[in-house]
Short mmCIF file of C-alpha atoms and ligand atoms in Angstrom, two decimals:
data_model
loop_
_atom_site.label_atom_id
_atom_site.label_comp_id
_atom_site.label_asym_id
_atom_site.label_seq_id
_atom_site.Cartn_x
_atom_site.Cartn_y
_atom_site.Cartn_z
CA MET A 4 37.90 160.26 167.77
CA LEU A 5 37.19 158.99 171.28
CA LYS A 6 33.59 158.09 172.09
CA THR A 7 33.98 159.57 175.58
CA LYS A 8 34.16 163.24 176.63
CA ASN A 9 36.03 162.51 179.90
CA LEU A 10 38.56 159.93 181.07
CA LEU A 11 37.22 158.90 184.46
CA GLY A 12 38.14 155.22 184.63
CA LEU A 13 38.83 152.10 182.58
CA ARG A 14 35.65 150.49 183.91
CA GLU A 15 33.60 152.73 181.63
CA LEU A 16 36.12 153.13 178.80
CA GLU A 17 35.28 151.06 175.72
CA LYS A 18 37.85 148.64 174.30
CA ASP A 19 38.02 150.64 171.01
CA ASP A 20 38.80 153.81 172.96
CA ILE A 21 41.54 152.01 174.92
CA ASN A 22 43.11 150.81 171.67
CA LEU A 23 42.85 154.27 170.08
CA ILE A 24 44.69 155.81 173.06
CA LEU A 25 47.41 153.12 172.89
CA ASP A 26 47.85 153.54 169.11
CA THR A 27 47.98 157.34 169.41
CA ALA A 28 50.53 157.07 172.25
CA GLU A 29 52.80 155.10 169.88
CA SER A 30 52.92 158.10 167.53
CA PHE A 31 53.62 160.47 170.42
CA LYS A 32 56.39 158.21 171.69
CA GLU A 33 58.17 158.78 168.37
CA ILE A 34 57.97 162.54 169.02
CA LEU A 35 59.52 162.02 172.48
CA LYS A 36 62.62 160.49 170.85
CA ARG A 37 63.35 163.74 168.94
CA ASP A 38 65.84 166.38 170.15
CA ILE A 39 63.06 168.98 170.06
CA LYS A 40 59.97 167.35 171.50
CA LYS A 41 57.56 170.23 171.11
CA VAL A 42 54.76 169.99 168.52
CA PRO A 43 52.07 172.62 167.91
CA THR A 44 49.12 170.24 168.27
CA LEU A 45 47.39 171.94 171.25
CA ARG A 46 48.92 175.40 170.76
CA GLY A 47 47.50 177.89 173.25
CA LYS A 48 44.99 175.46 174.80
CA PRO A 49 44.58 176.24 178.51
CA ILE A 50 44.81 173.14 180.73
CA VAL A 51 44.77 173.01 184.53
CA ASN A 52 46.28 170.26 186.69
CA LEU A 53 44.31 170.21 189.97
CA PHE A 54 46.29 168.11 192.45
CA PHE A 55 44.81 167.63 195.91
CA GLU A 56 47.29 164.83 196.77
CA PRO A 57 51.08 164.57 196.40
CA SER A 58 52.40 163.28 193.08
CA THR A 59 55.71 163.15 191.25
CA ARG A 60 55.12 161.01 188.15
CA THR A 61 51.52 161.79 187.24
CA ARG A 62 51.65 165.53 187.80
CA THR A 63 55.02 166.05 186.11
CA SER A 64 54.14 163.88 183.14
CA PHE A 65 50.77 165.59 182.62
CA GLU A 66 52.60 168.94 182.76
CA LEU A 67 55.29 167.80 180.31
CA ALA A 68 52.70 166.15 178.05
CA GLY A 69 50.75 169.41 177.85
CA LYS A 70 53.90 171.46 177.26
CA TYR A 71 55.24 169.12 174.56
CA LEU A 72 51.87 169.63 172.80
CA SER A 73 52.26 173.45 173.19
CA ALA A 74 49.26 173.77 175.54
CA ASP A 75 49.27 176.46 178.24
CA VAL A 76 49.52 174.34 181.40
CA VAL A 77 48.76 175.72 184.86
CA ASN A 78 49.41 173.68 188.01
CA PHE A 79 47.18 174.04 191.01
CA SER A 80 47.81 172.64 194.47
CA LYS A 81 45.45 172.58 197.43
CA SER A 82 47.77 174.34 199.86
CA ALA A 83 48.41 177.35 197.59
CA SER A 84 44.75 177.90 196.62
CA SER A 85 41.48 179.19 198.06
CA VAL A 86 40.55 175.57 198.90
CA ALA A 87 42.73 176.19 201.95
CA LYS A 88 40.25 179.01 202.84
CA GLY A 89 37.26 176.68 202.60
CA GLU A 90 36.20 176.97 198.93
CA THR A 91 34.40 173.86 197.66
CA LEU A 92 35.75 171.61 194.93
CA LYS A 93 32.81 172.50 192.67
CA ASP A 94 33.24 176.26 193.15
CA THR A 95 36.99 175.96 192.54
CA ALA A 96 36.47 174.02 189.32
CA ILE A 97 33.72 176.34 188.03
CA THR A 98 35.98 179.32 188.79
CA ILE A 99 38.75 177.75 186.73
CA GLN A 100 36.37 176.93 183.88
CA SER A 101 35.11 180.55 183.91
CA MET A 102 38.68 181.71 183.23
CA GLY A 103 38.57 179.91 179.89
CA VAL A 104 40.32 176.68 180.87
CA GLU A 105 39.44 173.96 178.33
CA LEU A 106 40.48 170.75 180.14
CA VAL A 107 40.95 169.74 183.77
CA VAL A 108 43.19 167.00 185.17
CA ILE A 109 42.33 166.12 188.77
CA ARG A 110 43.90 163.98 191.49
CA HIS A 111 41.87 163.80 194.67
CA PRO A 112 41.81 161.57 197.78
CA MET A 113 38.01 161.16 197.51
CA PRO A 114 36.79 158.37 195.20
CA GLY A 115 34.37 159.88 192.67
CA ALA A 116 35.71 163.46 192.84
CA PRO A 117 36.54 163.50 189.08
CA HIS A 118 33.05 162.12 188.28
CA TYR A 119 31.50 164.88 190.39
CA LEU A 120 33.46 167.51 188.47
CA ALA A 121 32.51 165.91 185.15
CA GLN A 122 28.82 166.28 186.10
CA ASN A 123 29.30 169.96 186.90
CA LEU A 124 31.67 171.15 184.15
CA ALA A 125 31.21 171.54 180.40
CA ILE A 126 34.91 170.85 179.71
CA PRO A 127 36.62 167.41 179.65
CA VAL A 128 37.84 166.00 182.97
CA ILE A 129 40.71 163.50 183.36
CA ASN A 130 40.99 161.38 186.49
CA ALA A 131 44.64 161.40 187.64
CA GLY A 132 43.81 159.12 190.60
CA ASP A 133 40.79 159.27 192.93
CA GLY A 134 41.33 157.66 196.31
CA ALA A 135 41.43 153.88 196.06
CA HIS A 136 39.04 153.92 193.09
CA GLU A 137 40.79 154.33 189.70
CA HIS A 138 43.97 155.67 188.10
CA PRO A 139 43.18 155.25 184.41
CA THR A 140 46.26 156.88 182.86
CA GLN A 141 48.56 154.73 185.05
CA ALA A 142 46.82 151.58 183.81
CA LEU A 143 46.95 152.81 180.21
CA LEU A 144 50.70 153.40 180.47
CA ASP A 145 51.13 149.98 182.09
CA ILE A 146 49.13 148.33 179.30
CA PHE A 147 51.02 150.35 176.68
CA THR A 148 54.34 149.14 178.15
CA ILE A 149 53.20 145.51 178.17
CA ARG A 150 51.95 145.75 174.57
CA GLU A 151 55.19 147.42 173.46
CA LYS A 152 57.36 144.73 175.09
CA LYS A 153 55.26 141.63 174.43
CA GLY A 154 53.55 142.67 171.18
CA ARG A 155 50.09 141.78 172.51
CA ILE A 156 47.87 141.73 175.61
CA LYS A 157 45.48 138.91 174.76
CA GLY A 158 46.43 135.61 176.41
CA LEU A 159 49.16 137.01 178.66
CA LYS A 160 49.18 136.15 182.36
CA VAL A 161 49.52 139.34 184.42
CA ALA A 162 50.06 139.00 188.19
CA ILE A 163 49.29 142.10 190.28
CA ILE A 164 50.92 141.74 193.68
CA GLY A 165 50.52 143.57 196.97
CA ASP A 166 48.08 146.05 198.47
CA ILE A 167 45.12 145.38 196.16
CA LEU A 168 42.62 146.74 198.73
CA HIS A 169 43.88 150.32 198.59
CA SER A 170 45.06 150.29 194.97
CA ARG A 171 43.43 152.42 192.28
CA VAL A 172 46.21 151.18 189.98
CA ALA A 173 45.12 147.55 190.50
CA ARG A 174 41.47 148.34 189.81
CA SER A 175 42.17 150.26 186.60
CA ASN A 176 44.62 147.59 185.39
CA ILE A 177 42.07 144.85 186.06
CA TRP A 178 39.37 146.63 184.05
CA GLY A 179 41.69 147.43 181.14
CA LEU A 180 43.64 144.17 180.94
CA THR A 181 40.58 141.92 181.15
CA LYS A 182 38.82 143.96 178.43
CA LEU A 183 41.84 143.34 176.18
CA GLY A 184 41.86 139.59 176.89
CA ALA A 185 44.65 139.13 179.46
CA GLU A 186 44.43 136.59 182.29
CA VAL A 187 44.77 138.65 185.47
CA VAL A 188 45.62 137.26 188.90
CA VAL A 189 46.02 139.25 192.10
CA ALA A 190 47.85 138.28 195.28
CA GLY A 191 48.64 139.65 198.70
CA PRO A 192 47.80 139.14 202.36
CA SER A 193 44.11 138.24 202.77
CA THR A 194 43.64 141.51 204.69
CA LEU A 195 44.76 143.46 201.60
CA LEU A 196 42.52 141.60 199.12
CA PRO A 197 39.07 143.20 198.65
CA PRO A 198 36.14 140.87 199.36
CA LYS A 199 34.64 139.40 196.15
CA ILE A 200 37.55 140.63 194.01
CA GLU A 201 36.91 137.56 191.81
CA THR A 202 33.72 139.24 190.53
CA LEU A 203 36.02 141.52 188.51
CA GLY A 204 37.14 138.49 186.49
CA VAL A 205 40.42 137.76 188.30
CA LYS A 206 41.80 134.89 190.40
CA ALA A 207 43.00 135.82 193.89
CA TYR A 208 45.83 134.19 195.86
CA THR A 209 47.46 134.67 199.22
CA ASP A 210 50.43 132.55 198.08
CA ILE A 211 52.65 134.84 196.00
CA GLU A 212 54.53 131.97 194.35
CA LYS A 213 51.29 130.45 193.03
CA ALA A 214 50.26 133.82 191.63
CA VAL A 215 53.54 134.49 189.80
CA LYS A 216 53.86 130.93 188.43
CA ASP A 217 54.30 131.17 184.64
CA ALA A 218 53.44 134.88 184.69
CA ASP A 219 54.38 137.01 181.66
CA VAL A 220 54.12 140.19 183.72
CA VAL A 221 54.44 140.85 187.46
CA ASN A 222 53.13 144.28 188.46
CA VAL A 223 54.20 145.04 192.04
CA LEU A 224 52.12 147.55 193.97
CA ARG A 225 53.26 149.99 196.60
CA ILE A 226 52.27 149.32 200.19
CA GLN A 227 50.22 152.48 200.74
CA LEU A 228 51.45 153.34 204.19
CA GLU A 229 49.34 156.52 204.24
CA ARG A 230 46.09 154.60 203.66
CA GLN A 231 46.70 151.62 205.98
CA LYS A 232 44.49 151.07 208.98
CA LYS A 233 46.40 149.50 211.84
CA GLY A 234 46.80 145.75 211.90
CA LEU A 235 46.37 144.71 208.25
CA PHE A 236 49.72 142.95 208.44
CA PRO A 237 52.06 142.42 211.40
CA SER A 238 55.05 144.48 210.28
CA LEU A 239 56.82 145.75 207.17
CA ARG A 240 59.60 143.22 207.82
CA GLU A 241 57.11 140.34 207.78
CA TYR A 242 55.38 141.76 204.71
CA ALA A 243 58.71 141.76 202.86
CA MET A 244 59.45 138.22 204.05
CA TYR A 245 56.12 136.66 203.01
CA PHE A 246 54.85 138.87 200.19
CA GLY A 247 57.80 140.90 198.85
CA ILE A 248 58.93 140.25 195.28
CA ASN A 249 62.53 139.03 195.21
CA SER A 250 64.62 136.99 192.77
CA ARG A 251 63.78 133.69 194.43
CA ARG A 252 60.03 134.21 194.10
CA LEU A 253 60.44 135.35 190.50
CA ASN A 254 61.98 131.99 189.57
CA GLN A 255 58.37 130.77 189.34
CA ALA A 256 57.56 133.26 186.56
CA LYS A 257 58.52 132.95 182.88
CA PRO A 258 62.23 133.72 182.24
CA ASP A 259 61.31 136.82 180.18
CA VAL A 260 58.80 138.10 182.76
CA LEU A 261 58.31 141.88 182.78
CA ILE A 262 58.68 143.48 186.20
CA MET A 263 56.54 146.56 186.65
CA HIS A 264 55.88 148.99 189.48
CA PRO A 265 53.76 152.17 189.24
CA GLY A 266 55.98 153.97 191.76
CA PRO A 267 56.83 155.38 194.14
CA MET A 268 58.62 152.21 195.34
CA ASN A 269 59.22 151.09 198.91
CA ARG A 270 62.50 149.32 198.16
CA GLY A 271 63.12 146.28 200.33
CA ILE A 272 59.42 146.04 201.28
CA GLU A 273 57.21 145.15 198.29
CA ILE A 274 60.14 144.81 195.87
CA SER A 275 63.86 144.13 196.30
CA SER A 276 66.35 146.52 194.70
CA GLU A 277 67.82 143.56 192.83
CA VAL A 278 64.48 142.89 191.10
CA ALA A 279 63.70 146.59 190.54
CA GLU A 280 67.03 147.03 188.76
CA SER A 281 67.11 143.71 186.92
CA PRO A 282 67.15 143.55 183.10
CA ASN A 283 63.50 142.39 183.24
CA SER A 284 62.43 145.59 184.97
CA THR A 285 60.46 148.13 182.88
CA ILE A 286 59.94 150.59 185.70
CA ASN A 287 61.79 153.51 184.07
CA GLU A 288 60.21 152.82 180.68
CA GLN A 289 56.79 152.95 182.33
CA VAL A 290 57.59 156.51 183.38
CA THR A 291 58.70 157.48 179.85
CA ASN A 292 55.60 155.86 178.36
CA GLY A 293 53.47 157.79 180.83
CA VAL A 294 54.34 161.02 179.03
CA ALA A 295 53.38 159.55 175.62
CA VAL A 296 50.12 158.10 176.94
CA ARG A 297 49.17 161.37 178.64
CA MET A 298 49.97 163.30 175.43
CA ALA A 299 47.59 160.91 173.63
CA VAL A 300 44.85 161.38 176.22
CA LEU A 301 45.14 165.20 176.21
CA TYR A 302 45.14 165.24 172.41
CA LEU A 303 42.21 162.86 171.93
CA LEU A 304 40.04 164.48 174.62
CA SER A 305 40.67 167.82 172.90
CA GLY A 306 38.91 166.41 169.85
CA GLY A 307 41.93 165.08 167.95
CA GLY A 308 41.88 162.05 165.65
CA LYS A 309 44.73 160.11 164.00
CA ILE A 310 47.95 162.18 164.02
CA ASP A 311 50.59 162.69 161.35
CA GLU A 312 54.35 162.85 161.89
CA LYS A 313 54.21 166.63 162.50
CA GLY A 314 51.91 166.10 165.47
CA TYR A 315 48.71 167.38 163.76
N1 CP B 406 52.20 156.16 189.94
C1 CP B 406 51.82 157.35 190.49
O1 CP B 406 50.65 157.73 190.44
O2 CP B 406 52.84 158.07 191.01
P1 CP B 406 52.71 159.55 191.62
O3 CP B 406 51.90 159.44 192.88
O4 CP B 406 54.13 160.01 191.85
O5 CP B 406 51.99 160.39 190.61
#
């Protein structure tokens, strides 16, 4: 059983809980390989996905994860709800809880929105990305993918490259990977590195080649065009030239380096198509693993423990 009621971030998630989610996701990944993926584990459990920001991967994989577990999943978007008429986030969530919903997944542009809901609801809350703060299930699926490919996390060098300043994925990965004993380095233009990022236990570089030197994993972040203030770097063309991950820069990393990207990708800006489609790339497997990890999170936050092969 998890020690936590909610999944709000990896900063507050204990190492044992991280490992339990990863181990449980391994069992669910086996279920995903079957012709019929549906198991009765959460039969009839009402779950709502509250998405106040666009999403392809996270929203679809939470929906599929719930459906593969036989939960009753309802999707909610800002534009098609009474939020568009001025209803508050708290009133919306309490309304949903009053209908008998037993778990809420929320993505919101405001950092702390999931924490606010968790304080006001009796049911578990999962953070599916809150502003530039945290994206815990993305980091869990990234860590799951690294562990699956490399057999361990401890002692690996993981380089996170790009727009660290605006990245909830970077923050959650830093918390999770350092708890599990990885060496984490971050790199990008100085304007996209948060001040005092080293206090999170990472080294920071503005020279990409120094950061990727001897790396076991290079996780390339999206340039978040929608969150950029003007002038953080001269142009996308220059960003690609000085900070983009291409085959030449990757020569500095270990030959079996894993290339990761949380998506959606800006091809030709933060990552070249050649690198994204190289044999070292795990980008599509990250997406597959996202379903297994989210099944594990839904199951464990619903009170589940170790599962058997039937999904009970
Ligand atoms: N990685 C990620 O969060 O992607 P989406 O925005 O498509 O969910």
